[in-house]
C-alpha positions in Angstrom: 27.1 82.5 -23.0 29.6 81.2 -21.7 26.6 79.6 -19.4 25.2 79.0 -22.3 28.6 76.5 -23.3 28.7 75.5 -20.7 25.3 73.8 -20.0 25.6 72.4 -24.1 28.3 70.5 -23.1 27.2 69.1 -19.6 24.9 67.5 -22.0 26.9 66.0 -24.0 28.5 64.6 -21.8 25.3 63.8 -20.1 24.2 61.6 -22.9 27.3 59.9 -23.6 27.5 58.7 -19.8 23.8 57.9 -19.8 24.5 55.8 -22.8 27.0 54.3 -21.1 24.8 53.9 -17.9 22.5 51.9 -20.5 24.7 49.8 -21.7 27.5 48.8 -19.2 26.4 51.6 -15.6 28.5 54.3 -13.8 27.9 55.1 -10.3 27.6 58.6 -9.3 30.9 59.5 -8.3 33.0 58.6 -12.1 29.9 60.8 -13.6 31.1 63.4 -11.6 34.7 62.7 -12.5 33.8 63.2 -16.0 32.0 65.8 -16.2 35.2 67.8 -14.3 37.0 66.9 -16.3 35.2 67.8 -19.6 34.8 71.3 -17.6 38.5 71.4 -17.6 39.2 70.8 -21.5 36.5 73.5 -22.7 37.8 76.4 -20.5 42.6 76.4 -20.3 44.2 78.1 -18.0 44.1 82.2 -18.6 45.7 85.3 -16.8 44.6 86.3 -13.3 42.5 88.6 -13.7 40.4 86.7 -16.8 41.1 83.5 -14.6 39.5 84.5 -12.0 35.9 86.0 -13.1 35.3 83.1 -15.6 36.0 80.9 -12.1 34.0 82.9 -10.4 31.7 82.6 -13.6 32.0 78.6 -14.3 31.4 77.6 -10.8 28.2 79.1 -10.6 27.1 78.0 -14.2 28.7 74.5 -13.3 27.3 74.0 -9.7 23.6 75.1 -11.5 24.0 72.7 -14.2 25.5 70.1 -12.7 22.5 70.3 -9.6 20.1 69.9 -12.7 22.2 67.4 -14.4 22.2 65.1 -11.5 18.7 64.8 -10.6 17.6 64.4 -14.6 20.7 62.0 -14.5 18.5 59.7 -10.7 15.6 59.9 -13.1 16.7 58.1 -16.1 18.8 56.0 -14.0 15.4 54.9 -12.4 13.8 54.8 -15.1 16.2 52.8 -17.1 16.3 49.9 -14.0 12.3 49.8 -13.9 13.0 49.4 -17.9 15.6 46.5 -17.1 12.9 45.3 -14.8 9.7 45.4 -17.6 12.4 43.6 -19.4 13.6 40.9 -17.1 9.8 40.6 -16.9 8.7 40.8 -20.6 11.7 38.0 -20.8 10.0 35.8 -18.4 6.9 36.1 -19.3 7.6 35.3 -23.4 9.9 32.3 -22.1 6.7 31.3 -19.8 4.9 31.6 -23.1 7.5 29.6 -25.7 7.2 26.8 -23.2 3.4 27.4 -23.6 3.5 26.9 -26.8 5.7 23.8 -26.7 3.4 22.3 -24.8 0.5 23.2 -26.5 2.2 22.4 -30.3 3.0 18.6 -27.8 -0.9 18.1 -27.1 -1.7 19.8 -30.6 0.4 16.6 -32.6 -0.7 13.9 -29.8 -4.6 14.8 -30.2 -3.4 14.6 -34.1 -1.9 11.5 -33.8 -4.7 10.2 -31.2 -7.5 11.6 -34.5 -5.3 9.5 -37.2 -5.5 6.9 -35.1 -9.4 6.5 -34.4 -9.3 7.6 -37.8 -7.5 4.3 -38.8 -9.8 2.3 -36.2 -12.8 3.6 -37.9 -11.6 2.3 -41.6 -10.6 -0.9 -39.9 -13.9 -1.6 -38.3 -15.9 -0.4 -41.6 -14.3 -2.5 -43.4 -14.6 -5.6 -41.0 -18.6 -4.6 -40.9 -18.6 -4.5 -44.4 -17.2 -7.8 -44.7 -19.3 -9.3 -42.2 -22.4 -7.8 -44.1 -21.0 -9.3 -47.1 -20.6 -12.3 -45.5 -24.0 -12.2 -44.0 -25.7 -11.1 -47.4 -23.4 -14.3 -49.3 -24.9 -16.7 -46.2 -28.7 -15.5 -46.0 -28.9 -15.8 -50.4 -27.5 -18.9 -49.7 -30.0 -20.0 -47.1 -32.2 -17.9 -49.6 -31.0 -20.7 -52.0 -30.5 -24.2 -49.8 -34.2 -23.3 -48.4 -35.2 -23.3 -51.6 -33.9 -26.0 -52.6 -34.7 -27.9 -50.0 -38.2 -27.4 -50.3 -37.7 -28.0 -54.4 -35.5 -32.3 -52.2 -39.2 -32.5 -50.1 -40.3 -34.5 -52.4 -42.2 -37.5 -50.3 -45.8 -39.4 -50.7 -47.7 -42.4 -49.4 -51.3 -43.3 -50.4 -53.2 -46.5 -50.3 -56.2 -48.3 -52.6 -59.6 -47.1 -50.6 -60.9 -44.2 -49.2 -63.5 -46.2 -47.5 -65.5 -49.2 -47.1 -63.3 -52.6 -48.5 -63.4 -55.6 -51.6 -61.4 -56.8 -54.6 -59.9 -55.2 -57.2 -60.5 -57.4 -60.2 -59.2 -59.1 -62.9 -59.4 -58.0 -65.3 -59.3 -58.8 -68.2 -55.7 -56.3 -69.1 -53.7 -54.4 -66.9 -54.5 -51.2 -64.8 -53.5 -49.0 -63.7 -53.8 -49.1 -59.6 -54.8 -45.7 -58.6 -54.2 -44.8 -55.1 -57.0 -42.7 -53.4 -56.8 -42.8 -50.0 -53.3 -40.0 -49.7 -51.3 -40.3 -46.9 -48.7 -38.0 -48.1 -47.7 -36.2 -50.8 -45.2 -33.8 -50.0 -44.0 -31.8 -53.0 -48.0 -32.9 -55.0 -45.1 -34.6 -57.4 -48.1 -37.7 -56.9 -51.8 -37.3 -59.1 -54.0 -40.1 -56.6 -56.4 -39.2 -59.7 -54.7 -40.9 -62.4 -52.4 -43.1 -59.9 -49.2 -41.4 -60.9 -45.7 -40.3 -60.0 -43.9 -37.8 -61.9 -40.2 -36.6 -61.5 -39.2 -32.9 -60.5 -36.2 -33.1 -60.9 -33.3 -35.4 -61.6 -31.9 -37.9 -58.5 -32.4 -40.9 -57.3 -35.9 -42.4 -55.8 -36.9 -45.1 -53.6 -40.5 -46.6 -54.5 -41.9 -49.2 -52.3 -45.0 -51.1 -53.0 -47.5 -54.0 -51.3 -49.9 -56.3 -52.1 -53.0 -58.2 -50.9 -55.5 -60.6 -51.0 -57.5 -63.6 -50.4 -56.3 -66.8 -51.4 -57.5 -69.8 -53.9 -56.2 -66.4 -56.0 -53.0 -65.5 -57.7 -51.7 -61.2 -56.9 -48.9 -60.3 -58.9 -48.0 -56.1 -60.1 -45.1 -54.2 -60.7 -43.7 -50.8 -60.7 -43.9 -49.5 -64.2 -41.5 -46.7 -65.8 -42.5 -44.8 -67.7 -43.9 -48.0 -69.6 -41.3 -50.4 -69.5 -42.0 -52.8 -65.7 -39.8 -52.5 -63.1 -40.3 -55.1 -60.2 -43.4 -57.1 -59.6 -44.9 -58.4 -56.2 -46.8 -61.8 -57.0 -48.2 -64.2 -54.7 -50.0 -67.3 -54.6 -51.9 -69.0 -51.6 -54.7 -71.7 -51.8 -56.9 -71.1 -49.2 -57.0 -67.7 -46.3 -54.7 -65.0 -47.0 -51.9 -63.7 -49.2 -49.5 -60.5 -49.4 -46.2 -59.2 -51.0 -44.4 -56.7 -51.4 -41.4 -54.9 -53.5 -39.4 -51.9 -53.6 -36.6 -50.1 -56.7 -34.0 -47.3 -56.7 -34.5 -45.5 -59.9 -32.4 -42.7 -61.0 -35.0 -40.2 -63.2 -35.4 -37.8 -64.7 -37.5 -34.4 -64.4 -40.9 -35.7 -65.6 -40.1 -39.2 -65.8 -43.1 -41.1 -64.7 -43.3 -44.1 -61.8 -47.0 -46.5 -61.3 -47.8 -49.7 -60.0 -49.9 -52.0 -62.5 -51.8 -55.0 -61.8 -51.8 -58.4 -63.7 -54.8 -59.1 -66.0 -56.2 -62.1 -64.8 -54.9 -61.0 -61.0 -57.2 -59.9 -57.9 -55.7 -58.0 -54.5 -57.7 -56.9 -51.5 -58.3 -54.0 -49.5 -60.1 -52.7 -46.8 -60.0 -49.3 -44.1 -56.6 -51.6 -42.8 -54.6 -50.5 -46.1 -53.3 -53.4 -47.0 -52.5 -52.0 -50.5 -50.2 -49.2 -50.8 -47.9 -46.9 -53.3 -45.0 -44.7 -51.7 -42.3 -43.6 -52.3 -39.4 -39.9 -51.7 -36.5 -38.5 -53.2 -33.5 -39.5 -51.7 -30.8 -36.6 -52.9 -31.3 -34.8 -56.4 -28.2 -35.3 -59.2 -26.3 -32.5 -61.9 
């Protein structure tokens, strides 16, 4: 029974010692002193006979208990030391992982910033491309309109009286409209070689010019007419040999206005393959 009490006391003391060893650590001498102190506290002085018997039993039990406890203590001390090493290693690992996490966090933050910068750059590039596309579209539309407008502005003609042969034209008892059938140029098809009439396709300033040629001894007179009204004339008289004259004018025409050349009554002109008599006109510029 005393041995059991001793073992329990020693176990209680061992727990305290181990706890202290974990917290701060005790050496083996301190543990032995603490165990002896506890044994003295639990076994006060007795009579000589009882004390001798108790002392003998107590020393045997104490020696047995202390030997076992000391071995367990060394094992636990080694275990605690190993755990401390493991804890330090784990602490170092955790610290390293924290560093890695901070580095990864910084990397992720940097990548996010780069992505935002790239997105902003892409947005800027797309906006610039859209602007360029709009400019190109507007330019293309403008070019189409300009080309159409230029095509509308491409108005010019030039023609002479005879396509072949030679001979006199006139005299007639009334004025006639000269038909210049030998067409050199008719851009825009505003001149009609069948009627000899030019019809303005758009409002603008037009330049017209004509020439006449004839034999001497006669009078040659012709005029440019706009919408039935005489504008300018070309006149010449020579008693012999050849005669010629020419004139020109700039007219402001509305769409549909007509211009042509009229040979006066009683007048005569001459033409041949040399194309002496011509009628020409072209658009200088359109007007709004």
